[in-house]
Every structure is written in structure tokens, then in C-alpha cells.
Coordinates of C-alpha atoms and ligand atoms in Angstrom, one line a residue:
X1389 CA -11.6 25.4 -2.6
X1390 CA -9.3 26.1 -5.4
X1391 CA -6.5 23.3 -5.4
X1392 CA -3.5 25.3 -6.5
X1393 CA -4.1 27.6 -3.8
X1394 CA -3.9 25.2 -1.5
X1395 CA -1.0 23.7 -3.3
X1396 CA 0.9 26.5 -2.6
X1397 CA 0.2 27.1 0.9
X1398 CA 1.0 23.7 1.7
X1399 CA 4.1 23.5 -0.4
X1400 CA 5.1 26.8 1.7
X1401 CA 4.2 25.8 5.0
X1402 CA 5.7 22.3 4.3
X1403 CA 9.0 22.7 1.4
X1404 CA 10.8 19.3 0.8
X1405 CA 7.8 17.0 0.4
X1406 CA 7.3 16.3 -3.2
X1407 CA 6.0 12.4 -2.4
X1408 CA 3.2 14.3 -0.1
X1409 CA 2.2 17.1 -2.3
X1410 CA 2.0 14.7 -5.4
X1411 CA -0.7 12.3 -3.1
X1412 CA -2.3 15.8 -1.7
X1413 CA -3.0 16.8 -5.4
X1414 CA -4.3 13.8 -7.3
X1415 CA -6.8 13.6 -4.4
X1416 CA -7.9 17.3 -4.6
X1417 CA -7.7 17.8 -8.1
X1418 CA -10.5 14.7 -8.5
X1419 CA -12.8 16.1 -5.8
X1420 CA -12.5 19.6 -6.3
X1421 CA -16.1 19.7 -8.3
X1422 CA -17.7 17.4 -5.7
X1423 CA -16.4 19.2 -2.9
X1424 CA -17.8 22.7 -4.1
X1425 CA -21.1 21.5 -3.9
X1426 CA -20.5 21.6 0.2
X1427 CA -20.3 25.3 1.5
X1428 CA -20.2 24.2 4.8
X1429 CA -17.0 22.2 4.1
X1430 CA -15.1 25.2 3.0
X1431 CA -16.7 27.5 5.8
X1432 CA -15.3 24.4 8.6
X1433 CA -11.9 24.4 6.7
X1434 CA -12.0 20.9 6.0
X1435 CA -9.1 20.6 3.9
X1436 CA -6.7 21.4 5.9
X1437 CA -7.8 19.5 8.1
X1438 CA -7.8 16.3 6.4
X1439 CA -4.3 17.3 4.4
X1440 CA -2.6 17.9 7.4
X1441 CA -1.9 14.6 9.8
X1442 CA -3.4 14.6 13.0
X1443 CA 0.1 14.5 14.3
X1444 CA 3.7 13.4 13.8
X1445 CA 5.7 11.3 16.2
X1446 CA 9.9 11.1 15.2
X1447 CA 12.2 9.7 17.2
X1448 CA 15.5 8.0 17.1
X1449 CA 15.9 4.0 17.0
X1450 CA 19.5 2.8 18.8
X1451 CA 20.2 -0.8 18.5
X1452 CA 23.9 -2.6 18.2
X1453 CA 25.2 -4.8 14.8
X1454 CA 26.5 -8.5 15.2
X1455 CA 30.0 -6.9 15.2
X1456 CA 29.3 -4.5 18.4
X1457 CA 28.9 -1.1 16.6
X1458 CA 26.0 1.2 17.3
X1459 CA 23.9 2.6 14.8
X1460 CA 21.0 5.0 14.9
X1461 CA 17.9 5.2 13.0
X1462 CA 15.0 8.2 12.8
X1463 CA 12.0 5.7 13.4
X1464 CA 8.2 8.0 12.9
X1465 CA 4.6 7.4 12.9
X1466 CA 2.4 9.7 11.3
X1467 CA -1.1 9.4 12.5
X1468 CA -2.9 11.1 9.9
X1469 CA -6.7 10.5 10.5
X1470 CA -8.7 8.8 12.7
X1471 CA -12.6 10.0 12.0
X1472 CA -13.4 6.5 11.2
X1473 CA -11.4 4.3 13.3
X1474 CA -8.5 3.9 15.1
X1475 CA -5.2 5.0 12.9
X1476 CA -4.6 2.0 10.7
X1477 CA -1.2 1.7 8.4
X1478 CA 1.5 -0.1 7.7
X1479 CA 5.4 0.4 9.2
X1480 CA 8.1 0.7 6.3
X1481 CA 11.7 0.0 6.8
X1482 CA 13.7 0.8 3.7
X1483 CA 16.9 3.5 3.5
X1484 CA 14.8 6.4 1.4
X1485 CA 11.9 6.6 4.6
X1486 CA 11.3 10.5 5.5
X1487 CA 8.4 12.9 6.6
X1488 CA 7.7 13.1 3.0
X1489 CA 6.8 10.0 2.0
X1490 CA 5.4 8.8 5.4
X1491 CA 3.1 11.5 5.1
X1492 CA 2.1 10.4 2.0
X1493 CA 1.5 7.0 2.5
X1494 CA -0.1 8.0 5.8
X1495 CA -2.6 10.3 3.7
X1496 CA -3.7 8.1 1.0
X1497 CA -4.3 4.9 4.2
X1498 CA -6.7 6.9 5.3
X1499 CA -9.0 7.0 1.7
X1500 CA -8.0 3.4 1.2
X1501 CA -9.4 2.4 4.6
X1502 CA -12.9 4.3 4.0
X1503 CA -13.1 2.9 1.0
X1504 CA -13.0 -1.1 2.4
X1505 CA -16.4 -0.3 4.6
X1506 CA -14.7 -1.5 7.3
X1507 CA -14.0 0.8 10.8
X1508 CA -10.3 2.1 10.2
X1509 CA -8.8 5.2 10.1
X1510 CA -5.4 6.5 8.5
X1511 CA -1.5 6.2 9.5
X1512 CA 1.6 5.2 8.6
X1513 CA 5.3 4.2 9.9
X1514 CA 8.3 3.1 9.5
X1515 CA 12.1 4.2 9.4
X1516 CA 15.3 4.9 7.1
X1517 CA 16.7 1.2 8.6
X1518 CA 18.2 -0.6 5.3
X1519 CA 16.9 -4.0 6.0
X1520 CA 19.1 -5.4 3.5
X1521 CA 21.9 -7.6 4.1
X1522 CA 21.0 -7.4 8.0
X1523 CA 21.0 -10.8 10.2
X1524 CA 17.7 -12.2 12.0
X1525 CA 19.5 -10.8 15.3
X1526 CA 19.9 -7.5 14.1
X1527 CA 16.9 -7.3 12.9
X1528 CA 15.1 -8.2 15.9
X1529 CA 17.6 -6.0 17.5
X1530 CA 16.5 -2.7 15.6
X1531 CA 12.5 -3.8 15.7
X1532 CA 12.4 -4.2 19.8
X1533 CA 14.5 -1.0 19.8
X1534 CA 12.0 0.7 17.1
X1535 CA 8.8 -0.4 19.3
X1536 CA 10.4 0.6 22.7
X1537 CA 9.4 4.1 21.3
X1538 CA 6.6 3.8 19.7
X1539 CA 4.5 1.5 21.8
X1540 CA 3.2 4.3 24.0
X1541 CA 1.4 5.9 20.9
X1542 CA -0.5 2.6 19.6
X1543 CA -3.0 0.3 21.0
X1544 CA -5.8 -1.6 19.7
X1545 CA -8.2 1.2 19.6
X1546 CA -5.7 3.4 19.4
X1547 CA -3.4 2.8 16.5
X1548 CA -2.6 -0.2 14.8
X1549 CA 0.3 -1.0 12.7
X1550 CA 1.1 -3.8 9.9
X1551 CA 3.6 -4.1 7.3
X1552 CA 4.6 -2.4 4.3
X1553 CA 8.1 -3.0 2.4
X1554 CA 10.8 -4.6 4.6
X1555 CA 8.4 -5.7 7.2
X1556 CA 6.4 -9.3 6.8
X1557 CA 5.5 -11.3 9.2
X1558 CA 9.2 -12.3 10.9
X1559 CA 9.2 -8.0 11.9
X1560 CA 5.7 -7.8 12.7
X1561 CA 6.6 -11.1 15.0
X1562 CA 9.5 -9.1 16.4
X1563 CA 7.7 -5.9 17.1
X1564 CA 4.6 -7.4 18.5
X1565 CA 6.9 -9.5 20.8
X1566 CA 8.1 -6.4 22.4
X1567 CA 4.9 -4.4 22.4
X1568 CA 3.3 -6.8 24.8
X1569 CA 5.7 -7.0 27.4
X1570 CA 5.8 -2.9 27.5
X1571 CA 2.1 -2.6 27.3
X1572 CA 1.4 -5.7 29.3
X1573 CA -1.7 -6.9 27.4
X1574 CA -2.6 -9.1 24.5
X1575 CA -4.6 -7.5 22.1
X1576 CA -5.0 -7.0 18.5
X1577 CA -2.4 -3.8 18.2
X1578 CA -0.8 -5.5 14.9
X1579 CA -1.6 -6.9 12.1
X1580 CA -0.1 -9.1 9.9
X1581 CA 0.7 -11.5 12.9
X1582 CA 1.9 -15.0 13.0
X1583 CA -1.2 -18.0 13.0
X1584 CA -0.1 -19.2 15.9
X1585 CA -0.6 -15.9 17.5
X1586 CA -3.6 -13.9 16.5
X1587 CA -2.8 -13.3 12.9
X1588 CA -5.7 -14.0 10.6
X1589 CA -5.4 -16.5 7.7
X1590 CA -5.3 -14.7 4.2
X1591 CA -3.7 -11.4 5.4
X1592 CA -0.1 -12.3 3.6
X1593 CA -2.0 -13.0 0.5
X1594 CA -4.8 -10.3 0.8
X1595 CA -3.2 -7.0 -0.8
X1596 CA -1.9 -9.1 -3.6
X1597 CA -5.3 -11.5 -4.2
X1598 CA -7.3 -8.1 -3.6
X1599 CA -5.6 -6.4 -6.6
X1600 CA -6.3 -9.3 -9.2
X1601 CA -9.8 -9.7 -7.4
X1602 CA -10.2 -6.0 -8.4
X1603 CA -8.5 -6.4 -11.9
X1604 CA -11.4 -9.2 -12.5
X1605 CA -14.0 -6.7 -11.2
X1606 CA -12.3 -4.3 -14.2
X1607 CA -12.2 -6.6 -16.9
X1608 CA -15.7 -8.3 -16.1
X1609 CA -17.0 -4.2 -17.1
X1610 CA -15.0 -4.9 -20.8
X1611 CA -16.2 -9.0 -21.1
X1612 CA -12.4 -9.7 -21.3
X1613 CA -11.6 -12.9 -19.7
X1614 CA -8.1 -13.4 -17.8
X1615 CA -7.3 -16.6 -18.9
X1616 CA -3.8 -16.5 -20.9
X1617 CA -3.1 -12.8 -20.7
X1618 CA 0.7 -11.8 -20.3
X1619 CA 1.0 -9.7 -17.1
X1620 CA 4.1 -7.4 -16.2
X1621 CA 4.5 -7.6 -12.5
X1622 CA 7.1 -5.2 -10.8
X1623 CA 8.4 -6.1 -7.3
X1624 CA 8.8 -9.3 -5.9
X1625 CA 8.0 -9.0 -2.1
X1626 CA 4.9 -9.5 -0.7
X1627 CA 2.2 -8.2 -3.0
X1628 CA 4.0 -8.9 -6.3
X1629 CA 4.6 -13.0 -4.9
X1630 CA 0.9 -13.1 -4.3
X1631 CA -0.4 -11.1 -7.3
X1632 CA 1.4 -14.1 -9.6
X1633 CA 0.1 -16.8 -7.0
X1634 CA -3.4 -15.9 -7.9
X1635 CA -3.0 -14.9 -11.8
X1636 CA -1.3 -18.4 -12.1
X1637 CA -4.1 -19.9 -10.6
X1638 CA -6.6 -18.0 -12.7
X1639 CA -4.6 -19.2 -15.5
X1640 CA -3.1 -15.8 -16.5
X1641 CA 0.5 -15.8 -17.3
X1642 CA 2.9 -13.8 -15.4
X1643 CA 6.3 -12.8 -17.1
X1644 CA 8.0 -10.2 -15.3
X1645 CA 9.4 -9.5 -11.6
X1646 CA 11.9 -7.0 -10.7
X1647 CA 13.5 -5.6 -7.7
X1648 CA 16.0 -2.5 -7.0
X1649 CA 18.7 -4.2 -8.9
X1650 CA 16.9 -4.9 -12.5
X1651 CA 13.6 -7.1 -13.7
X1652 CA 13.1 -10.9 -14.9
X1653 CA 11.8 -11.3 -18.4
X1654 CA 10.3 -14.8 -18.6
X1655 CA 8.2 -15.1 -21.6
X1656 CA 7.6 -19.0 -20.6
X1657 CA 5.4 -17.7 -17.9
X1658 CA 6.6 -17.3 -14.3
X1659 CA 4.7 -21.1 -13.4
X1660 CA 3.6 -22.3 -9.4
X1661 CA 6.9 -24.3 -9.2
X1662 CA 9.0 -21.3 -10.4
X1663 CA 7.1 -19.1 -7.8
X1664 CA 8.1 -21.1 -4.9
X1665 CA 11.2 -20.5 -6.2
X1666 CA 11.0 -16.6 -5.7
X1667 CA 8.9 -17.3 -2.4
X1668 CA 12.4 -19.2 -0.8
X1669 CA 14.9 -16.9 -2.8
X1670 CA 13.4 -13.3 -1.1
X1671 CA 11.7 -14.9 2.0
X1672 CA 14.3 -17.1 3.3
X1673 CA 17.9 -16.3 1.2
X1674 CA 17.1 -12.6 0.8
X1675 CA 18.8 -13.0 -3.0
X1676 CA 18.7 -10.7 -5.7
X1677 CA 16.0 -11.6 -8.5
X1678 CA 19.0 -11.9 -11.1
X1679 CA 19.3 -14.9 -9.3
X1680 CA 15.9 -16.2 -11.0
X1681 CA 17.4 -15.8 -14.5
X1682 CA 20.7 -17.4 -13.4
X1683 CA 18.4 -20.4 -12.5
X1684 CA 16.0 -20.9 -14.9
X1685 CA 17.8 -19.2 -18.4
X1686 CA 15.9 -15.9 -18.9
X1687 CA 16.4 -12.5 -19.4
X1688 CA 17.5 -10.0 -16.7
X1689 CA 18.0 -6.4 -17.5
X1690 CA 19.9 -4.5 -14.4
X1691 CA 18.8 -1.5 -13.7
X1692 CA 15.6 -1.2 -15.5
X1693 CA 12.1 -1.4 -14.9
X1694 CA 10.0 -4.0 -17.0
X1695 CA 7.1 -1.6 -18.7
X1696 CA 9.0 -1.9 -21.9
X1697 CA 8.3 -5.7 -22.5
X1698 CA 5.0 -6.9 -24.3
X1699 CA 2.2 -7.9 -22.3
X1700 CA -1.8 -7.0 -21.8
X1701 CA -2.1 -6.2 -18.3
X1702 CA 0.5 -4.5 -15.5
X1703 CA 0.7 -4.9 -12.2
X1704 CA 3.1 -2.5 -10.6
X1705 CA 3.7 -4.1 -7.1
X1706 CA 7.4 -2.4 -6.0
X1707 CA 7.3 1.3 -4.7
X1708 CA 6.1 4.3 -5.9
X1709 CA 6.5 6.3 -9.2
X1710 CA 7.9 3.1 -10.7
X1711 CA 6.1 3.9 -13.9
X1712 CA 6.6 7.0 -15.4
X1713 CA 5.1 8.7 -18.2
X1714 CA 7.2 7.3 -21.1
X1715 CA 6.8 4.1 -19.0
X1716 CA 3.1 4.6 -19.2
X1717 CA 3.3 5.7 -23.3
X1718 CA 5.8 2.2 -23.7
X1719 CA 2.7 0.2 -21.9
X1720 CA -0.5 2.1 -24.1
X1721 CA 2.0 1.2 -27.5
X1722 CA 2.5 -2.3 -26.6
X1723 CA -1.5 -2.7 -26.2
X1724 CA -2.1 -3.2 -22.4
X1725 CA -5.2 -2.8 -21.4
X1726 CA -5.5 -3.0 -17.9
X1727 CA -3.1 -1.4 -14.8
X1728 CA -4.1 -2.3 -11.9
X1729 CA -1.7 -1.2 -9.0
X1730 CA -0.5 -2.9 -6.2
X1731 CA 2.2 -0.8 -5.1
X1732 CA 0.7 3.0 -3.3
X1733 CA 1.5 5.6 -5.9
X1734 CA 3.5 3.7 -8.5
X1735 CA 2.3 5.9 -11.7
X1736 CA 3.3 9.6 -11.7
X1737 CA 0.9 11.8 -12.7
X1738 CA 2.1 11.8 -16.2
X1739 CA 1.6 8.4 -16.2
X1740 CA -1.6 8.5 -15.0
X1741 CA -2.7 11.4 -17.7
X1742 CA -1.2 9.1 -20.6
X1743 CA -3.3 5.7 -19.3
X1744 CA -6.4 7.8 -19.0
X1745 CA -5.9 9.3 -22.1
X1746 CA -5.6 6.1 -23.9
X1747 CA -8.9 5.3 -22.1
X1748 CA -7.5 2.1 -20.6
X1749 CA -8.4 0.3 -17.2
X1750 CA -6.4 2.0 -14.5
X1751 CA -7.1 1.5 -10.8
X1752 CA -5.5 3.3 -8.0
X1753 CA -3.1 1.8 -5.1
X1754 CA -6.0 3.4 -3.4
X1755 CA -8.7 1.1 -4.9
X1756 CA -6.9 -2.1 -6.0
X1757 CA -4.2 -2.6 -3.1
X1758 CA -7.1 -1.9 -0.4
X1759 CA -7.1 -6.0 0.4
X1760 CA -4.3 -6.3 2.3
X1761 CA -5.8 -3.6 5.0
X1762 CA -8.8 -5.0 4.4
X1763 CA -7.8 -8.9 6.1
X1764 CA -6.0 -6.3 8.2
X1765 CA -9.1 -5.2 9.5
X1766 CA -10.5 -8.7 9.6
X1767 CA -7.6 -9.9 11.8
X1768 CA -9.0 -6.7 14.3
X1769 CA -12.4 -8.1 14.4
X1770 CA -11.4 -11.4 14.8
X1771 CA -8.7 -10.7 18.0
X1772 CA -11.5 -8.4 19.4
X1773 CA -14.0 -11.3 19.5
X1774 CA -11.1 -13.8 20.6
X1775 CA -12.2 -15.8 17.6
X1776 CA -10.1 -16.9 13.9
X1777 CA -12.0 -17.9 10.6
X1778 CA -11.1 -20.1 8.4
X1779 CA -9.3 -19.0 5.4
X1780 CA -12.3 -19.3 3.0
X1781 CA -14.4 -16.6 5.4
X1782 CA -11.5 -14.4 5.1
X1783 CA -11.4 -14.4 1.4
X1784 CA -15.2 -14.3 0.6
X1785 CA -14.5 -11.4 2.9
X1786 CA -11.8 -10.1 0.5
X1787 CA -13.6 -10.6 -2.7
X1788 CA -16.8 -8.8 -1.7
X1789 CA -15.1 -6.0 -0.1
X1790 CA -13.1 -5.4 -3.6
X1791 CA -16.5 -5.9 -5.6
X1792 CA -17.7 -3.1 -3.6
X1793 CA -14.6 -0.8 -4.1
X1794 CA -15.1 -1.3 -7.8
X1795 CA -18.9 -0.7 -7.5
X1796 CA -18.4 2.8 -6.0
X1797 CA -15.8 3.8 -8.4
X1798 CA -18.0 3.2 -11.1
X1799 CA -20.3 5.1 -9.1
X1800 CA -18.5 8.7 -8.5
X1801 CA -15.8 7.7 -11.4
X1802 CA -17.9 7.2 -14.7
X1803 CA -17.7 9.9 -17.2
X1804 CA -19.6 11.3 -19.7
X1805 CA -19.1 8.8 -22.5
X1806 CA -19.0 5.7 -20.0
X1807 CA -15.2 5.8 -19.2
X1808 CA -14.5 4.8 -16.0
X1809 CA -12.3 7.4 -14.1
X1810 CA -11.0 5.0 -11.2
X1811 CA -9.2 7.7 -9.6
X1812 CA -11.9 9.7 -9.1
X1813 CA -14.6 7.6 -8.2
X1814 CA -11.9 6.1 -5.7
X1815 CA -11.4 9.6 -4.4
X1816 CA -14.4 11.0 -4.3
X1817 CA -16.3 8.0 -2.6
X1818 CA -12.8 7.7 0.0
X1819 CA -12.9 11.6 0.7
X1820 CA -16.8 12.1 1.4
X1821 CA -17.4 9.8 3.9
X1822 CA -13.9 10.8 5.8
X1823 CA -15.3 14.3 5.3
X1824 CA -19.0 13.8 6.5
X1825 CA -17.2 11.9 9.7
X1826 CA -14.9 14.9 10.1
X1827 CA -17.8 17.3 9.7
X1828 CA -20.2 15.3 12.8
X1829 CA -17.2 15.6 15.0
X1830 CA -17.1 19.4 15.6
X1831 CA -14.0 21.5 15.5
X1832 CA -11.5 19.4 17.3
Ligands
NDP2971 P1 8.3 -6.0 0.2 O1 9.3 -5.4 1.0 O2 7.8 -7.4 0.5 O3 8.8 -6.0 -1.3 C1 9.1 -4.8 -2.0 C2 9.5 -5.1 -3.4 O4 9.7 -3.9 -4.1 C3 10.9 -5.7 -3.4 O5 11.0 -6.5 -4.5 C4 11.8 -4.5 -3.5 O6 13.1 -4.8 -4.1 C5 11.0 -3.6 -4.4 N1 11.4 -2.2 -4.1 C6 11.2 -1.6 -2.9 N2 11.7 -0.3 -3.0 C7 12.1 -0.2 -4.3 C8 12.7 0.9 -5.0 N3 12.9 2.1 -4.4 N4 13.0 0.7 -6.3 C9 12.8 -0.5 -6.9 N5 12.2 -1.6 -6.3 C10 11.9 -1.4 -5.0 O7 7.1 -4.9 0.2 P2 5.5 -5.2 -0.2 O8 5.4 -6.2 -1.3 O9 4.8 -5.4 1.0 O10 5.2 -3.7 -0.8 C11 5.2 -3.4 -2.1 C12 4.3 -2.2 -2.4 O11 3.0 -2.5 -2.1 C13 4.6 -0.9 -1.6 O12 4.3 0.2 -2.4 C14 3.7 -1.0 -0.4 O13 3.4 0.3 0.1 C15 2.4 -1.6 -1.1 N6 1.4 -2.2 -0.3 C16 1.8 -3.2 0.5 C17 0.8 -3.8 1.3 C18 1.1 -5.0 2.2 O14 0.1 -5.5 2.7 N7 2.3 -5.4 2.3 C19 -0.6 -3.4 1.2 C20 -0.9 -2.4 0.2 C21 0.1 -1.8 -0.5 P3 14.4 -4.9 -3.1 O15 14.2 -6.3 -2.5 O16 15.6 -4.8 -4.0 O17 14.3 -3.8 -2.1
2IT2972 O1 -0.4 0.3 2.3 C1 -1.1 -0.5 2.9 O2 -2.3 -0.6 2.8 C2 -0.4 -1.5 3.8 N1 0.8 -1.5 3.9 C3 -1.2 -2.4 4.7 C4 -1.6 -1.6 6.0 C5 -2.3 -2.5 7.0 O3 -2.6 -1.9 8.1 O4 -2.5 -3.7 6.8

């Protein structure tokens, strides 16, 4: 295999993609030397076959405003691998969803779910819906409409969806709701369910727990202790509220949050009661996070990101290429030491060269954000076996599945003078097991 080759071919076979290509080549370009060592890889044309999805579904989502108008929607689900386990991925609903970055997302799911152990394989959703500003009717409106498509592709050994941004637990309720009375069964075909319905206990905190779990795992290899380091957390949804739930509790001090309007700058620490704060202002009142600095005195920049402010660890948790290389050059000159990321592809790959110049601790989405998938998968074994566990199962569960993510990236990722590539070793222990599936299967 020679990555640029490929590249090319898949840039010409599929122009427009630049979210997918960027995914497609920080994966090759870190396995390319392991990869060569397999003949019969190249002679079986693996890689296109695990850069292309299995296949694509698109369709168009109707559904009617409060007011009476009718709107329409492209709603997808790209099923990109499933050598492992049934398709496994989130569903996105945000106003900048296309092929592109489904595809991406849908790629990099399936490397994340070999690396968690656990039987899942790759595929993602969603749809160009803005969420924002919508009522509770109108979402369920657009969710049952949404499903009444795609429910004949999924099942619970089939395909299984989740959420990703702009759908928690209230969508996943909605969507759920109408997949069982199409399919007529109760099964385990999503994740990220209500309690009182199948969902496992853990999964809204796992993707954001599972990154600082892994950020321990990173700092434990430098003897740096957590305790009152300043972290810059981006986002303040689902893995960015958790992320600071579990830093605060570790007694790290959180002092940023953004959104798409601007960041928070709180250098008295974002504290438990100032959380629950966030927690009712996104979950319940859908605010802006300005709103945070109206309420408790601190800074808000509109429109900005928050790598420029001084801290020791990052924790992009928003969307992806949030941080980008001068980003990642502001970050290495303030004297962070750590990114871990909970967001899927947050650092461009300028960023990424400038953190792994500097030789600091950076983690792929791949690697650190795996948790939330992970309880994912949990909440699959426990509705197969009809059974739930109690929360502290599920996070033992968590923690030793992102102790073992970190073990194999040191693994495949150390380098020659005992830097730790976490990309690679990511990649490289994600890929081969995909691969060796693929390659057991036959041509098919
Ligand atoms: P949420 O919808 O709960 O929150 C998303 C947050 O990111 C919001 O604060 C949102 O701001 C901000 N955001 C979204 N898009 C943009 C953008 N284009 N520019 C700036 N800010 C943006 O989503 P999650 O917290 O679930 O997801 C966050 C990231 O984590 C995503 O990359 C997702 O793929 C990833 N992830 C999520 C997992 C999960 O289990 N939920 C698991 C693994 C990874 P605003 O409100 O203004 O839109
Ligand atoms: O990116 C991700 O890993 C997710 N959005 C979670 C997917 C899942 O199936 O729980």
C-alpha cells in the first residue's frame, strides 16, 4: 500500500469529502509500516475494503412545525463495517450533517469499537435537522418521521444506533418509541435508552468519565497527579458536562466551556453547583453558555474557541477540527501537557503534528472517547440477557476497558526514545484485528 496513492483514488472516486479523507489518512498514514508486513492484505485488497462503507442508506425525513409548515430533512446511515459485530454508531442531528462527515464518523466507529474488546462493529447516522430552537413536539415529530425510514435497516444484531450531538436520551426515547411499534419487538436496537426502559446506568456519563479515565491512564505513565490542574474543556453537551463532573470529583479544576456561539472563562474553577447549572441551562432551557457568565461574573469571548487561555490539560469535547494548528502551538506555549479528546476528530492534522512534536500526551477521539460506546455495548449485553447492573458494574466495566485501550497504545504506539505515539498505537491495534476479521471472512 502506498497511502497517497490511495489518497488519490479515493479523493477521485469520492470529490467533496474533505472530513472523510482527513479520517482515511491519519489512519493509513499510522499503519502503513505495519500493514506492509501483510502481503496477503494487499493481494485481498483490504483497504479498500475497509475505507469504503459497507453501504450508504439516504433518504428524506418529512415531518410538520408547531405552526403547520412542512419541512424536509436528508436523514442517512452509513454502515461502514461490521466484521466484528453488528454496525454500532451514534445518530447526529446538527445543520452541517453530509456524506462527508457521516462517513467519517462512521469510519473511525469502527476502530474505536475494536479497540473497547467488546463485539461491535462500525456505523454512523444522523441528519442536517438544526435541533436548535425546535419544541419537544417537533422534535418528536422529526425523530418518529426520521425512524419510519430507517428502522427497516437496524436491529439488534443488525445495527444499532445511539447518540451523538443533538441526540441524548429525550431523541433516543423518541426514536426507540417508534422503532418498536414498526418492528414489533423489544429488543436492545438503541442505546442510550431511558432507565426505565432498557437503558444501562453510566451510559450518559461513560464517553465523558472514559476520557478522564483515560487521561489518568496517561498521566499515571508521567507520575503527574490530577489534583488541581487547570483543564480547558470545549463543548458543553454531553461529554464536555460529564468530562468536568468527573475532573471536579477528582479534584481537578475545570475553567472553560464553550458552545457555537463563544467559550466561558472561569478561572475560579467551574465547581459541582456551577455544573448543575450548565446541566439545567443546555438539558432543560436549551440556553446559550453566555448565559453562564451572565450568571456567575466571568468572561465570555463570542465567537472564539478557548485554547488560548492558560491551563495544563485540554479536553476538546465540541465537534471536530476545533483545535487547529495555531490552536495547538497557543496550547504547547502555555505549557499543557496533556490533550485528551472527547470530541471524534477535534485536532487537525496540523494540530496533531505540533502536539506530537512538542512530545506531549495526546490521545485520539479514537482511544479516549471509546467509553461512551463502550457502556453502549454494555447496555447490548445487558438487554440481551434481560438483565441491568448496577451502576458500579458498569463503571469497573468502563475503567478497565479504558486501562486496556491505553495498554495497547503503549503497545503498537511507543517510539524509539519511549514517546508514546497514541495515534498510532490506537490505529494500529483498531485496524489489525478489523483486518484479521475481514481477512477470515473470504471475499464478500
Ligand atoms: P451534544 O449535542 O450534547 O453537545 C455538543 C456540544 O458541542 C454543544 O456544546 C455544541 O454547541 C457544541 N458544538 C457542536 N457543533 C459545534 C460546532 N460546529 N462548532 C462549535 N461547537 C459545536 O453532543 P455530545 O456532547 O454528545 O458530542 C460532542 C462530541 O463528542 C462530538 O464530536 C461527538 O461525536 C463526540 N462523542 C460523543 C459521544 C456520546 O456518547 N455522546 C461518544 C463519543 C464521542 P451548540 O449547543 O451551540 O450546538
Ligand atoms: O462517537 C461515538 O462513539 C458515539 N457517538 C457513541 C456511539 C454509540 O453507539 O454509543
Amino acid at each position: 500500500m502506498k497511502v497517497e496513492q490511495v489518497l488519490e483514488d479515493l479523493k477521485r472516486r469520492f470529490p467533496n469529502e474533505p472530513e472523510y479523507h482527513q479520517a482515511v489518512h491519519e489512519v493509513l498514514e499510522s499503519i502503513e509500516e505495519e500493514y506492509n508486513k501483510h502481503p496477503e492484505f494487499e493481494k485481498a485488497n483490504l483497504i479498500e475494503r475497509l475505507c469504503i462503507p459497507d453501504r450508504i442508506f439516504s433518504f428524506r425525513v418529512t415531518w410538520v412545525d408547531d405552526k403547520g409548515n412542512t419541512h424536509t430533512n436528508m436523514g442517512y446511515r452509513v454502515q461502514h463495517c461490521n466484521a466484528i459485530g453488528p454496525y454500532k454508531g451514534g445518530i447526529r442531528l446538527h445543520a452541517s450533517v453530509n456524506p462527508s462527515i457521516l462517513k467519517f464518523l462512521a469510519f473511525e466507529q469502527t476502530f474505536k469499537n475494536s479497540l473497547t474488546t467488546l463485539p461491535m462493529g462500525g456505523g454512523k447516522g444522523g441528519s442536517d435537522f438544526n435541533p436548535k430552537g425546535k419544541s419537544s413536539a417537533e422534535i418528536m415529530r422529526f425523530c418518529q418521521a426520521f425512524v419510519t425510514e430507517l428502522w427497516r435497516h437496524i436491529g439488534p444484531d443488525t445495527d444499532v444506533p445511539a447518540g451523538d450531538i443533538g441526540v441524548g436520551g429525550r431523541e433516543v426515547g423518541y426514536m426507540f418509541g417508534m422503532y418498536k411499534k414498526l418492528a414489533r419487538e423489544f429488543t436492545g436496537t438503541f442505546t442510550g435508552k431511558g432507565i426505565t426502559f432498557g437503558g444501562s446506568l453510566i451510559r450518559p456519563e461513560a464517553t465523558g468519565y472514559g476520557n478522564v479515565y483515560f487521561l489518568l491512564e496517561m498521566l499515571k505513565t508521567k507520575n503527574v497527579d490530577i489534583k488541581g490542574k487547570k483543564c480547558l474543556v470545549s463543548g458543553s453537551g454531553n461529554v464536555a458536562q460529564y468530562t468536568c463532573e468527573k475532573l471536579i470529583e477528582l479534584g481537578a479544576i475545570p475553567v472553560t466551556l464553550s458552545d457555537s456561539s463563544g467559550y466561558i472563562y472561569d478561572p475560579e474553577g467551574i465547581t459541582a453547583e456551577k455544573l448543575e447549572y450548565v446541566k439545567e441551562l443546555k438539558e432543560l432551557y436549551r440556553g446559550r453558555i453566555s448565559e453562564y457568565a451572565d450568571t456567575y461574573g466571568c468572561k465570555y469571548v463570542a465567537g472564539a474557541r478557548p485554547w488560548g487561555e492558560k491551563g495544563d490539560i485540554a479536553l476538546p469535547s465540541a465537534t471536530q477540527n476545533e483545535i487547529s494548528g495555531s490552536d495547538a502551538e497557543k496550547l504547547v506555549a502555555n505549557g499543557v501537557i496533556a490533550v485528551s479528546e472527547g470530541a471524534n476528530m477535534p485536532s487537525t492534522p496540523e494540530a496533531i503534528a505540533v502536539l506530537q512534536k512538542a512530545k506531549i500526551l495526546y490521545a485520539p477521539g479514537k482511544a479516549a472517547n471509546a467509553g461512551g460506546v463502550s457502556v453502549s455495548g454494555l447496555e447490548m449485553t445487558q438487554n440481551s440477557e434481560r438483565l441491568s447492573w448496577s451502576a458500579e458494574q458498569v463503571d469497573n466495566q468502563l475503567k478497565w476497558i479504558m486501562s486496556n485501550i491505553h495498554e495497547n497504545c503503549v503497545k503498537y504506539g511507543t517510539e524509539a526514545d519511549g514517546y508514546v505515539n497514541y495515534v498510532k498505537g490506537a490505529n494500529i491495534a483498531g485496524f489489525m484485528k478489523v483486518a484479521r476479521a475481514v481477512m477470515a471472512q473470504g471475499i464478500i
